[in-house]
XYZ file of C-alpha atoms in Angstrom:
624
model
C 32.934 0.060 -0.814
C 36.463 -1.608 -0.913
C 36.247 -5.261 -0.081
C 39.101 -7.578 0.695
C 39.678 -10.456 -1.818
C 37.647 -8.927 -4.517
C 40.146 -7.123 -6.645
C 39.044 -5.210 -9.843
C 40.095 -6.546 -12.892
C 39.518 -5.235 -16.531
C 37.151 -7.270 -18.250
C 34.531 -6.973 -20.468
C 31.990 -9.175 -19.048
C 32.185 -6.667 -15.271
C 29.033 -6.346 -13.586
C 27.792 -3.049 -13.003
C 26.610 -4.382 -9.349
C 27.882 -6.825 -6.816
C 26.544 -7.484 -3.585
C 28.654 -9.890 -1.700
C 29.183 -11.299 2.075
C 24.623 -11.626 2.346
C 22.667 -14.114 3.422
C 20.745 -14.273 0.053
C 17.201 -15.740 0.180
C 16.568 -16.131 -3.736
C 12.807 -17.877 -3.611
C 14.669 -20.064 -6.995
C 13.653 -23.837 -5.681
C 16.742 -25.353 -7.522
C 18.810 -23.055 -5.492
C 17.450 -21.382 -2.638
C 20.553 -19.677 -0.412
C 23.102 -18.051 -1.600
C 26.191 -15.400 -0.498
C 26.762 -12.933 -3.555
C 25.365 -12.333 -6.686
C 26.328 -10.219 -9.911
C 24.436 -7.830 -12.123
C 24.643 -6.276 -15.153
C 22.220 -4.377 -17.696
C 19.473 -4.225 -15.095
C 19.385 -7.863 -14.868
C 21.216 -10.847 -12.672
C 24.446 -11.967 -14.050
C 25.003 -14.556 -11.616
C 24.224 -15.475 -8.456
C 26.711 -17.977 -5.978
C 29.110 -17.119 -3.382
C 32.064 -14.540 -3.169
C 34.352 -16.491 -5.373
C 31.585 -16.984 -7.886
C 31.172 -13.399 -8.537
C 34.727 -12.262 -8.122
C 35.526 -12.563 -12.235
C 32.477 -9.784 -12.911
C 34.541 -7.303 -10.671
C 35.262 -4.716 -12.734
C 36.941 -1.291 -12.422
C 33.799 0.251 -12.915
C 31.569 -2.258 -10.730
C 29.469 -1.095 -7.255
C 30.609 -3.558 -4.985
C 27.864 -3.718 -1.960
C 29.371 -5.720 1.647
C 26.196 -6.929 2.521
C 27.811 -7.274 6.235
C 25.908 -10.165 6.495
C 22.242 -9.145 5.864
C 19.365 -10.911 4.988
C 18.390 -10.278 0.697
C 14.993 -11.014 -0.609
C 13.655 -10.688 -3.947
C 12.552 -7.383 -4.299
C 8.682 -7.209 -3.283
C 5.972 -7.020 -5.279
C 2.167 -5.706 -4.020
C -0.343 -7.398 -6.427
C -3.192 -4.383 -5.439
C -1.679 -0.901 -4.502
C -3.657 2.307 -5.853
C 0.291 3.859 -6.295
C -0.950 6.017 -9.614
C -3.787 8.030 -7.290
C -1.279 7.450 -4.334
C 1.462 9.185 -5.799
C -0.253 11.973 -7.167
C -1.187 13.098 -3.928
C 1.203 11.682 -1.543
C 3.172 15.125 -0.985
C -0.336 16.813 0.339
C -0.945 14.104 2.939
C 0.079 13.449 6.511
C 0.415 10.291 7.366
C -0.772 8.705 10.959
C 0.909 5.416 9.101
C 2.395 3.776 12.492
C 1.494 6.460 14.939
C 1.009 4.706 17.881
C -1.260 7.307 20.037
C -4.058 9.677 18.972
C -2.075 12.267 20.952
C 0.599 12.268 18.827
C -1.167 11.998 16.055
C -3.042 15.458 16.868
C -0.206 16.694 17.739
C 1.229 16.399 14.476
C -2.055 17.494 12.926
C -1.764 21.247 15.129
C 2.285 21.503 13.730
C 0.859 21.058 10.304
C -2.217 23.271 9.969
C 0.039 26.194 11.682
C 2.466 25.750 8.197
C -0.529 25.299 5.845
C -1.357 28.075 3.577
C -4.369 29.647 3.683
C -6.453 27.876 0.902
C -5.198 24.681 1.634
C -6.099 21.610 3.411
C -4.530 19.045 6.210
C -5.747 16.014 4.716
C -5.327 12.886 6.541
C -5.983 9.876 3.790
C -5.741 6.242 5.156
C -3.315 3.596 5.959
C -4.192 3.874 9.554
C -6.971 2.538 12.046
C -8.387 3.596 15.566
C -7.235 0.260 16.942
C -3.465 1.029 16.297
C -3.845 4.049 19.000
C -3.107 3.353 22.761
C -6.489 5.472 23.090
C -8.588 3.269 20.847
C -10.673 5.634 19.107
C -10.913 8.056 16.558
C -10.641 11.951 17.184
C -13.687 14.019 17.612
C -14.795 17.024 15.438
C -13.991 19.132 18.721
C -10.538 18.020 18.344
C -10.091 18.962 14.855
C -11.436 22.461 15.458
C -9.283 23.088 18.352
C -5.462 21.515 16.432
C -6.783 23.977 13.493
C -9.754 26.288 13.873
C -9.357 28.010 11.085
C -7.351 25.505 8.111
C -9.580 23.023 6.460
C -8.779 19.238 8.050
C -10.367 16.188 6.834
C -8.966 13.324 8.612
C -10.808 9.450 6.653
C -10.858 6.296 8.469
C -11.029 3.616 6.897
C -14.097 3.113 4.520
C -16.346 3.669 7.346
C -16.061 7.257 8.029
C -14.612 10.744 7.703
C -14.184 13.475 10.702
C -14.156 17.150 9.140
C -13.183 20.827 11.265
C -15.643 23.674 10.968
C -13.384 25.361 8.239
C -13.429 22.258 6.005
C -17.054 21.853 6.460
C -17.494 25.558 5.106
C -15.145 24.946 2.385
C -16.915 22.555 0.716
C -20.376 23.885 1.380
C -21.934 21.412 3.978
C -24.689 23.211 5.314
C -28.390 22.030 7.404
C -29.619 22.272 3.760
C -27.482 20.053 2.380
C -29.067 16.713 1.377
C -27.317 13.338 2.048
C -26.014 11.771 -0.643
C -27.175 8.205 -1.687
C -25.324 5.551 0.500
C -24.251 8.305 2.741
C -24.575 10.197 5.827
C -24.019 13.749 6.884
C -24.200 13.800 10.532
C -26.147 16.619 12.245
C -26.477 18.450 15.246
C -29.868 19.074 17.425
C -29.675 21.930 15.075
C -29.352 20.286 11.877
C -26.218 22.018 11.252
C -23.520 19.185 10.095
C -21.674 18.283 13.104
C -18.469 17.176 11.377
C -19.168 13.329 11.122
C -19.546 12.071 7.302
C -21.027 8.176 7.402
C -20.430 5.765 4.662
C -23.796 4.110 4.395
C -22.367 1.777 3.004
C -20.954 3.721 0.046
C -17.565 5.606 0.689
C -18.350 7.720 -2.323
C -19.583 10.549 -0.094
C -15.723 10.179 1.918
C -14.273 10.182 -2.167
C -16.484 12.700 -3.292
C -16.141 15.314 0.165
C -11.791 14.293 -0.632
C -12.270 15.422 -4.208
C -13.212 18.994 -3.527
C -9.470 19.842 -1.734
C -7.320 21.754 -3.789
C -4.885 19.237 -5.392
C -0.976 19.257 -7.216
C -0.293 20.622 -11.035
C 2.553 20.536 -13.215
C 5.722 19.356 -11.844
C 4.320 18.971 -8.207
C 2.752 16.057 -9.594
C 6.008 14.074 -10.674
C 7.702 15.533 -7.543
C 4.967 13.908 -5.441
C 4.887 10.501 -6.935
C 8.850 10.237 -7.466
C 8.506 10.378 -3.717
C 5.851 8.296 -2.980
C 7.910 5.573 -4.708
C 10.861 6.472 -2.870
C 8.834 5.684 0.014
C 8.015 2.225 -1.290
C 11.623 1.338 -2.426
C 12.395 2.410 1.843
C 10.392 -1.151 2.749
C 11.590 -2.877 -0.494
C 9.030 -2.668 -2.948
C 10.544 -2.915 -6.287
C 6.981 -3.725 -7.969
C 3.112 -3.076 -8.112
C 0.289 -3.527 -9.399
C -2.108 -0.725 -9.984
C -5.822 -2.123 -9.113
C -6.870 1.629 -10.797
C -9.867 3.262 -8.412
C -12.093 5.759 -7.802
C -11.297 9.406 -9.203
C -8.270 8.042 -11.377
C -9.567 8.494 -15.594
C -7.340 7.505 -18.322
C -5.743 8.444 -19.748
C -5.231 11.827 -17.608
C -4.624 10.760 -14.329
C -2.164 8.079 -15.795
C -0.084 10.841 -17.781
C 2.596 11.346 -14.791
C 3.830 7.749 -14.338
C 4.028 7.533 -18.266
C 6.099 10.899 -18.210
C 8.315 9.646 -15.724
C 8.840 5.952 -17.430
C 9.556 7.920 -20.758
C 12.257 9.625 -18.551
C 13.775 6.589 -17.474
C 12.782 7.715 -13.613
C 10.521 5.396 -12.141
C 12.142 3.631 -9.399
C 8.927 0.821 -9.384
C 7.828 -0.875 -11.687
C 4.195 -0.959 -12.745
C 1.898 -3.158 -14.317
C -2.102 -1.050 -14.315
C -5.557 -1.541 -15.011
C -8.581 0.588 -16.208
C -11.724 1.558 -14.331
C -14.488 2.764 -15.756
C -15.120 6.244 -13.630
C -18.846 6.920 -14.812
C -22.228 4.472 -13.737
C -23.519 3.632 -17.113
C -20.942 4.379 -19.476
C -18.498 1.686 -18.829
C -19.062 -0.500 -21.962
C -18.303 2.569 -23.955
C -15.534 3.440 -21.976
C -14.240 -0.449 -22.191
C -14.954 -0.343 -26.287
C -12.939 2.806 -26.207
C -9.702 1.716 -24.452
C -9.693 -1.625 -26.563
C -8.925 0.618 -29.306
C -6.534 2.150 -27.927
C -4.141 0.109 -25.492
C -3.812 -3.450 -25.326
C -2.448 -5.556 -22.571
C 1.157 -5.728 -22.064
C 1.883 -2.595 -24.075
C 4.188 -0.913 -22.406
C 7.716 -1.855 -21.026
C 9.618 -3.822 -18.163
C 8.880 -0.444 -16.317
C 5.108 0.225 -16.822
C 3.016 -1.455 -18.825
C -0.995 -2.233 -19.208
C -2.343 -5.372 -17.317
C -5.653 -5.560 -17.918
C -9.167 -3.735 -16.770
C -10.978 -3.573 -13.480
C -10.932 -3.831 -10.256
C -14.698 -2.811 -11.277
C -15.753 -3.434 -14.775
C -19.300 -1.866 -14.070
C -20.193 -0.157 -10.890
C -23.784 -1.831 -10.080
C -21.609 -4.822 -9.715
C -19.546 -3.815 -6.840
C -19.295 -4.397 -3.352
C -19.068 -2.031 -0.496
C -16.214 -3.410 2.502
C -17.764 -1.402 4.856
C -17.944 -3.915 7.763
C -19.495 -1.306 10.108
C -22.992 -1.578 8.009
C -24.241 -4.610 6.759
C -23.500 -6.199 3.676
C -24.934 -4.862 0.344
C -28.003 -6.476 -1.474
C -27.090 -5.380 -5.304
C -29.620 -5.481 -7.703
C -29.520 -7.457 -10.900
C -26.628 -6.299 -12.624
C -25.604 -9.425 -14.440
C -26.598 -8.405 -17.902
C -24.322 -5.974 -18.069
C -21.769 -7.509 -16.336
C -22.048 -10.345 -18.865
C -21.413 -7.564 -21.717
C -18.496 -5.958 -20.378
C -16.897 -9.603 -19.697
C -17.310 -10.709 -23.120
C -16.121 -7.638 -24.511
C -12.505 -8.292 -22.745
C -12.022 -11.351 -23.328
C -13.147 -11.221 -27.088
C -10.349 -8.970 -27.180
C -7.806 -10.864 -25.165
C -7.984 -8.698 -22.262
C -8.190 -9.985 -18.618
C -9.475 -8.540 -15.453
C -9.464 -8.137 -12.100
C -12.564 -8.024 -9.846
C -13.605 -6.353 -6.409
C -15.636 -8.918 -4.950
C -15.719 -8.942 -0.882
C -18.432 -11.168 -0.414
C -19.193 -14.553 -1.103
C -22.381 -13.825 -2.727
C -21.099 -11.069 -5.350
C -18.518 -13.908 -6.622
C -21.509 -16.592 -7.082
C -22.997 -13.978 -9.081
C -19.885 -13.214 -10.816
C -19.157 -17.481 -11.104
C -22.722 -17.876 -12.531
C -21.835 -15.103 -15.330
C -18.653 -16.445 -16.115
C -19.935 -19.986 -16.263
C -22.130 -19.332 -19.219
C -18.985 -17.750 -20.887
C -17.615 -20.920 -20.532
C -19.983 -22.804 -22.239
C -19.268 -20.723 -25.494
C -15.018 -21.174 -24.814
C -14.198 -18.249 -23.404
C -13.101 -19.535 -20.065
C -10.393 -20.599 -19.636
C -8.672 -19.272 -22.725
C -5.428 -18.129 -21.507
C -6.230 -14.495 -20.441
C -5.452 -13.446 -16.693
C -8.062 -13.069 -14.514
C -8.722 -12.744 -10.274
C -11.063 -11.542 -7.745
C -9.653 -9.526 -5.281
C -10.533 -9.342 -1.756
C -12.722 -12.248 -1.176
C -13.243 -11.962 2.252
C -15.618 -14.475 2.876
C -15.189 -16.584 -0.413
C -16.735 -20.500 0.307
C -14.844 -23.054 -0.546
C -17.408 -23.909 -3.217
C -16.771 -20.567 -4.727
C -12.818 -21.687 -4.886
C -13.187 -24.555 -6.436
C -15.207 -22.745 -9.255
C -12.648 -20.156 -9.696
C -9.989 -22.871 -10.228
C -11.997 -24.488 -13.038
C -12.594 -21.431 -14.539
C -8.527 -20.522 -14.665
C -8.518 -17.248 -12.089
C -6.317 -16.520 -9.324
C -6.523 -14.567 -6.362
C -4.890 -11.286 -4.258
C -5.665 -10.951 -1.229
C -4.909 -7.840 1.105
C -4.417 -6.951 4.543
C -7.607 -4.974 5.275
C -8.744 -7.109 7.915
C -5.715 -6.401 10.051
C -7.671 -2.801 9.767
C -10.890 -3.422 9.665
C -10.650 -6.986 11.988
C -12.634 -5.227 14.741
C -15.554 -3.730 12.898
C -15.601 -7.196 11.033
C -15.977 -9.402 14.194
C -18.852 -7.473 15.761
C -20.470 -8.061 12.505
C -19.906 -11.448 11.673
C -18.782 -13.235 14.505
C -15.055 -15.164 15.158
C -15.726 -17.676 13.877
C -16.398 -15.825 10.612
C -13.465 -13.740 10.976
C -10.989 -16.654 11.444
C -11.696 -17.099 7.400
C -11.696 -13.992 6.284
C -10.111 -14.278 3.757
C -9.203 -18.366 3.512
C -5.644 -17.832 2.194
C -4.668 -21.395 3.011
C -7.513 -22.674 1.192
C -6.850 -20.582 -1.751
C -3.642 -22.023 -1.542
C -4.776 -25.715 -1.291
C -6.095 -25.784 -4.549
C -3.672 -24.797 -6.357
C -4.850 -21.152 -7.241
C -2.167 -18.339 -7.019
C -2.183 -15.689 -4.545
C -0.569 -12.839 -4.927
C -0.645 -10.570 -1.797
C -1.071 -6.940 -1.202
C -2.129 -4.277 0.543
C -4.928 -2.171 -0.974
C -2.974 0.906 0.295
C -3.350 4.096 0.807
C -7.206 5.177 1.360
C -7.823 1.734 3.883
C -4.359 -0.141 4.655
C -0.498 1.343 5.392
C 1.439 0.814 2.026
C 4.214 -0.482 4.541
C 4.476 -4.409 3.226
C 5.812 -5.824 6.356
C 2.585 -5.118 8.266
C 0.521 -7.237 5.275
C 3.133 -10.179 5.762
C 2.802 -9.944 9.572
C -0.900 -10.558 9.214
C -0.833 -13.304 6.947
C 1.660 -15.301 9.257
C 0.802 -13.861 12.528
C -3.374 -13.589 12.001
C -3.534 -10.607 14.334
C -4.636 -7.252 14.085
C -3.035 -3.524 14.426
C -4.652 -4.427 17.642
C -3.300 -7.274 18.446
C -6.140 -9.418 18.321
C -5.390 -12.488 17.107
C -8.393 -13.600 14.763
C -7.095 -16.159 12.389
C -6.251 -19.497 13.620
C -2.952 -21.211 12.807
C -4.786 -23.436 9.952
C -5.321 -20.355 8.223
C -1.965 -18.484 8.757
C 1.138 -18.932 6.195
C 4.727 -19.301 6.864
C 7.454 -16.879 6.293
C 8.402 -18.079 3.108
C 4.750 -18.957 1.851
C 4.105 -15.309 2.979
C 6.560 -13.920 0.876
C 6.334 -16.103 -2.161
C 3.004 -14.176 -2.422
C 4.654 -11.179 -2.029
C 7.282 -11.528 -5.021
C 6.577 -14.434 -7.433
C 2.278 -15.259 -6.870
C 2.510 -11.220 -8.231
C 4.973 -11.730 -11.160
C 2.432 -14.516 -12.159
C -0.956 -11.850 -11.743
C 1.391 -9.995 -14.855
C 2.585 -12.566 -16.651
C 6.060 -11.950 -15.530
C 6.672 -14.828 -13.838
C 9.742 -15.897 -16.189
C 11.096 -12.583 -15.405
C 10.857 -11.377 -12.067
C 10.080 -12.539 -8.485
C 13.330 -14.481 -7.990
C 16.932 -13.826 -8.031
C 18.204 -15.929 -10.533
C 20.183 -15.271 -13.811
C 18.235 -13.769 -16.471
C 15.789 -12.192 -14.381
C 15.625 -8.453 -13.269
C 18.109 -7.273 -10.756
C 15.297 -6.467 -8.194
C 16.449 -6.793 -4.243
C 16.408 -5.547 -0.865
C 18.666 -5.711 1.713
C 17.020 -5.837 4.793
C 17.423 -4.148 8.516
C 16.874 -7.340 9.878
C 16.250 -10.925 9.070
C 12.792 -12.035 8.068
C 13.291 -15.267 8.697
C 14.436 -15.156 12.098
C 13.446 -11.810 14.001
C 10.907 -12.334 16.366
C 7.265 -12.525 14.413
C 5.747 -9.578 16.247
C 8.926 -7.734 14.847
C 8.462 -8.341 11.024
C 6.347 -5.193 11.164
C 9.659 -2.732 12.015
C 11.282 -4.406 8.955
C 12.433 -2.025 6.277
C 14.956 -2.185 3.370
C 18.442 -0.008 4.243
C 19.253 -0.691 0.399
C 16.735 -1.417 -2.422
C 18.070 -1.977 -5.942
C 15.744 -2.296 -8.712
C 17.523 -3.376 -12.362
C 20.709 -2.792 -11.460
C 19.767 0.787 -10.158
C 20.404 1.485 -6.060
C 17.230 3.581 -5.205
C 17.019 3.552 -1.779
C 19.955 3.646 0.699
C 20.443 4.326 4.420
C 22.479 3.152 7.396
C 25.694 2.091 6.018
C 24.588 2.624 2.710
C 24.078 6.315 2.939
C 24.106 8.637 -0.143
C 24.400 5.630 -2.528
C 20.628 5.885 -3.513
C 20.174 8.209 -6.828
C 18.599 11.624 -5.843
C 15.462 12.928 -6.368
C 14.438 16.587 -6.365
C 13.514 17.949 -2.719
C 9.785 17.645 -1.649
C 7.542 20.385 -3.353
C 5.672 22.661 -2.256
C 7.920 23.333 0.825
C 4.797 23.485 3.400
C 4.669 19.637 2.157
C 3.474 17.108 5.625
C 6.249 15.501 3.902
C 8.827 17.593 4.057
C 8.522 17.607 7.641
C 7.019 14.443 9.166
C 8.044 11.661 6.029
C 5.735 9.195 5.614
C 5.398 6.097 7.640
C 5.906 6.716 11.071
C 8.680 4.012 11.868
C 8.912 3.036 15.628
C 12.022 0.695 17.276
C 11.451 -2.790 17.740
C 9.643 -2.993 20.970
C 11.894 -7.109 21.544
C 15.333 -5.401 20.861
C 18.387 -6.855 22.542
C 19.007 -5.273 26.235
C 22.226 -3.977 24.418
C 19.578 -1.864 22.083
C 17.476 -0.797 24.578
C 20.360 0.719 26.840
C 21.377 2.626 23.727
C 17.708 4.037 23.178
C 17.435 4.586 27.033
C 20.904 6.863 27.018
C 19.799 9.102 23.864
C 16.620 9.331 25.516
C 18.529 10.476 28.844
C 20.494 13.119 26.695
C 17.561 14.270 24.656
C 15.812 15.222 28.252
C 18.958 16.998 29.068
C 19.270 18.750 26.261
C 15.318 19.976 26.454
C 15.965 20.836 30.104
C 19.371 23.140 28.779
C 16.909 24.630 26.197
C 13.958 25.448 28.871
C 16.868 27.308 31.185
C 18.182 29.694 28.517
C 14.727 30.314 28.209
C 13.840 30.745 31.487
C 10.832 28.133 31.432
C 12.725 26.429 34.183
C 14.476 27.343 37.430
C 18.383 27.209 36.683
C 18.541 24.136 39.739
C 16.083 22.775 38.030
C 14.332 21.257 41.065
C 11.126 21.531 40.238
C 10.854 20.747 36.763
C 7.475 19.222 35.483
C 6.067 19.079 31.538
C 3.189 21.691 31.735
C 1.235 19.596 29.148
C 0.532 17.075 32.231
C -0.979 19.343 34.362
């Protein structure tokens, strides 16, 4: 982009990236603001005002008019399942920011019609009832009628999953079938399943049903997760960290995202962990990986962080907040086994812990470590979650040298929680200014995709705002952040959780060339706007990976979504909607396209001869 006043010169110290005429936010406390900034071999050069970075101008250098934009750090979310995410993120369609359940059904009809036979419509997470102007979920009935014949499962949240007659054949469900421990098959008078699958509490039976869809091979895999973290550069993630899951062994599951960093084409960067998959193997499994990975191996790109977020499985938590709580059994023993096994070997951990009374139980283990030195002793460590942590609980944790990451699911699961626990329970859940308080650090997340929207502006909307995808407003202001807290948590609380911390999380020189331009100002729009923030250019070392608006065809390309019947390919992923607090100017704009998209429908219905040619007596049949 030619700019005025910066002329290329030919030098040997030119940046291979310039972004000039922003209103830099660089999170660096010795020098906050800035206008421009310079970088070179993936990593800032400098960063000052136009006539600072003018020398590094080079023949050769991207020069990037900011036009005035706000530029953040690029984001980093400390718990994101992006390994399983990606690897399946072409075969999904996403209700991520639908606002009704009659769009969203909608959508789900115009997909099964393009399905293949054999293949599902699976709709995985990142949405919740309470985001719909209807307020509730769809209903088997609905399902069979947007696709009586293609296979649908369609999960909410980790309470429940809603199934059509064909998927409930395809994977065998039948009045014989027996419920699974921890869940539910709901029947009919007849016994016949009625479509309705119950986590009670478990979600495994939601996993398990999920796991029987036919899923990606071969180069569909990389196709579908160089996407997916397209998709995350669009709100201007440049950085993750992989809290493992559920269905995802290593090294198998892992071998895309290490084929792609060989291949120099990951456009995030990843830092993962390792969960045991089977109940009573994980020591060996633990023993095994010890041998063969360490932490840290790896590069600036992808590289090991440590095990968890279970270490054994009779140890975890269900965040179902539509049953009760879970009363585990005695699972320390083992527990205690697995922990001193890591950190003999200088590994750390991270933790699933929702409740308060999982993490005494975890404190009590850890506290008899201590005793024999092995807390602290410089290896990372964090519960995750923590809902309803007690301050007691924090104060242990600081002792003991942990941290914290906390995620959004409450501005999901708020509701359920509430009619469970009470306000006054949910106006803690978790306590992030209490974690804060003492010193701990808190890197924030989202716990996307099976639960929460992998869109980050909706997680820093609920820790500063407190309210739901509802609108209900359940934390109090003593326990909501401010914009800058909120994203300090997002960029350099997560370069801590990694050990990056000298690297990455501000823009300063030295550190990784990781930004985002934004489509509007964090630090001024309107706070129930923050969630129609997105990134219109995201650079990640030096590289511009996603572009749009006046940045248009800068981003590198990718190869089109595959297999061409792809949700994707059609629909993208997050459903973006306009600001609803837009200037008057904006909303005269929206109002005249709208005008001249009814036009042009009414033209189309004419040639068709759907409508009368005076059209005076036109009406949308699907009101009737």
């Amino acid at each position: 982009m030619p700019v005025g006043g910066l002329v290329p010169r030919t030098t040997e110290d030119a940046a291979d990236v310039v972004v000039r005429n922003a209103k830099i936010y660089t999170g660096d406390h010795n020098r906050p603001h800035a206008g421009a900034l310079a970088m070179r071999d993936g990593r800032v050069l400098s960063v000052g005002d136009d006539a600072d970075v003018a020398p590094f101008v080079g023949p050769a250098t991207t020069v990037i008019d900011a036009i005035g934009r706000r530029v953040v750090p690029g984001l980093n979310d400390a718990h994101l399942h992006v390994i399983r995410g990606g690897l399946n993120y072409v075969l999904e369609l996403r209700w991520d920011g639908v606002t009704s359940l009659r769009q969203a059904l909608a959508m789900l009809r115009e997909q099964a019609a393009r399905t293949p036979k054999g293949q599902w419509v699976r709709v995985v997470g990142g949405w919740s009832a309470e985001q719909f102007a209807e307020r509730r979920l769809p209903t088997p009935a609905e399902l069979n009628a947007a696709a009586p014949d293609t296979p649908v499962f369609v999960l909410h949240l980790y309470q429940s999953a809603i199934l059509n007659r064909a998927a409930l054949k395809a994977v065998g469900y039948t009045r014989d079938t027996p419920d699974p421990k921890g869940g539910q098959i709901v029947r009919g008078r007849n016994g016949e399943p009625n479509g309705m699958l119950l986590a009670a509490p478990s979600a495994l039976i939601l996993y398990s049903t999920l796991a029987k869809a036919p899923m990606l091979e071969g180069e569909d895999m990389k196709t579908s997760t160089l996407h997916f973290l397209r998709e995350l550069n669009r709100f201007g993630l440049t950085s993750a960290i992989d809290a493992a899951g559920g269905f995802q062994n290593f090294p198998d599951n892992y071998r895309t995202v290490t084929e792609l960093a060989g291949e120099g084409r990951l456009s995030l960067r990843i830092a993962y962990h390792l969960f045991p998959q089977t109940a009573g193997q994980e020591l060996d499994d633990l023993a095994r990986w010890i041998e063969m990975v360490r932490p840290e191996d790896g590069d600036e790109w992808l590289r090991l962080n440590g095990a968890g977020e279970n270490l054994t499985w009779a140890a975890a938590d269900f965040e179902n907040f539509a049953e009760p709580r879970p009363e585990l059994s005695a699972y320390e023993p083992e527990f205690e086994k697995a922990v001193r096994l890591l950190l003999e070997h200088g590994w750390g951990f991270r933790l699933h812990a929702t409740y308060d009374e999982t993490i005494r139980r975890d404190l009590a283990v850890f506290e008899k470590l201590a005793a024999e030195g092995l807390f602290p002793a410089g290896n990372r460590w964090l519960f995750d979650h923590a809902e309803t942590v007690s301050r007691d609980s924090l104060d242990r944790i600081a002792a003991l040298g942990g941290a914290m990451s906390v995620q959004n699911r409450m501005s999901f699961q708020g509701e359920a929680f509430t009619r469970r626990y009470g306000l006054g329970a949910a106006a803690e859940a978790p306590p992030v200014r209490a974690m804060l308080e003492r010193g701990l650090t808190v890197g924030a997340g989202t716990d996307a995709t099976r639960v929460s929207s992998y869109n980050p502006w909706v997680a820093l909307h609920w820790l500063i705002s407190g309210r739901t995808l509802g609108g209900h407003v359940l934390r109090p202001p003593q326990n909501r952040v401010d914009r800058e807290t909120a994203l300090a948590m997002y960029t350099r609380a997560g370069a801590a959780l990694t050990g990056e911390e000298d690297v990455k999380g501000v823009l300063r020189a030295g550190y990784y060339g990781d930004l985002a331009v934004l489509s509007d100002d964090y630090f001024t729009v309107p706070e129930q706007d923050i969630v129609h923030i997105e990134s219109v250019l995201t650079v990640v070392g030096g590289r511009i990976v996603h572009a749009e608006a006046e940045y248009e065809g800068m981003a590198e390309e990718i190869p089109a979504v595959s297999p061409g019947w792809s949700p994707v390919a059609h629909f993208g992923g997050y459903q973006a909607a306009g600001a609803p607090h837009s200037s008057g100017a904006r909303q005269a704009e929206l109002l005249g396209q709208a005008v001249a998209e009814s036009e042009n429908h009414r033209q189309w219905r004419v040639r068709r001869g759907l409508t009368p040619q005076g059209g005076a007596e036109l009406f949308d049949p699907c009101f009737l």
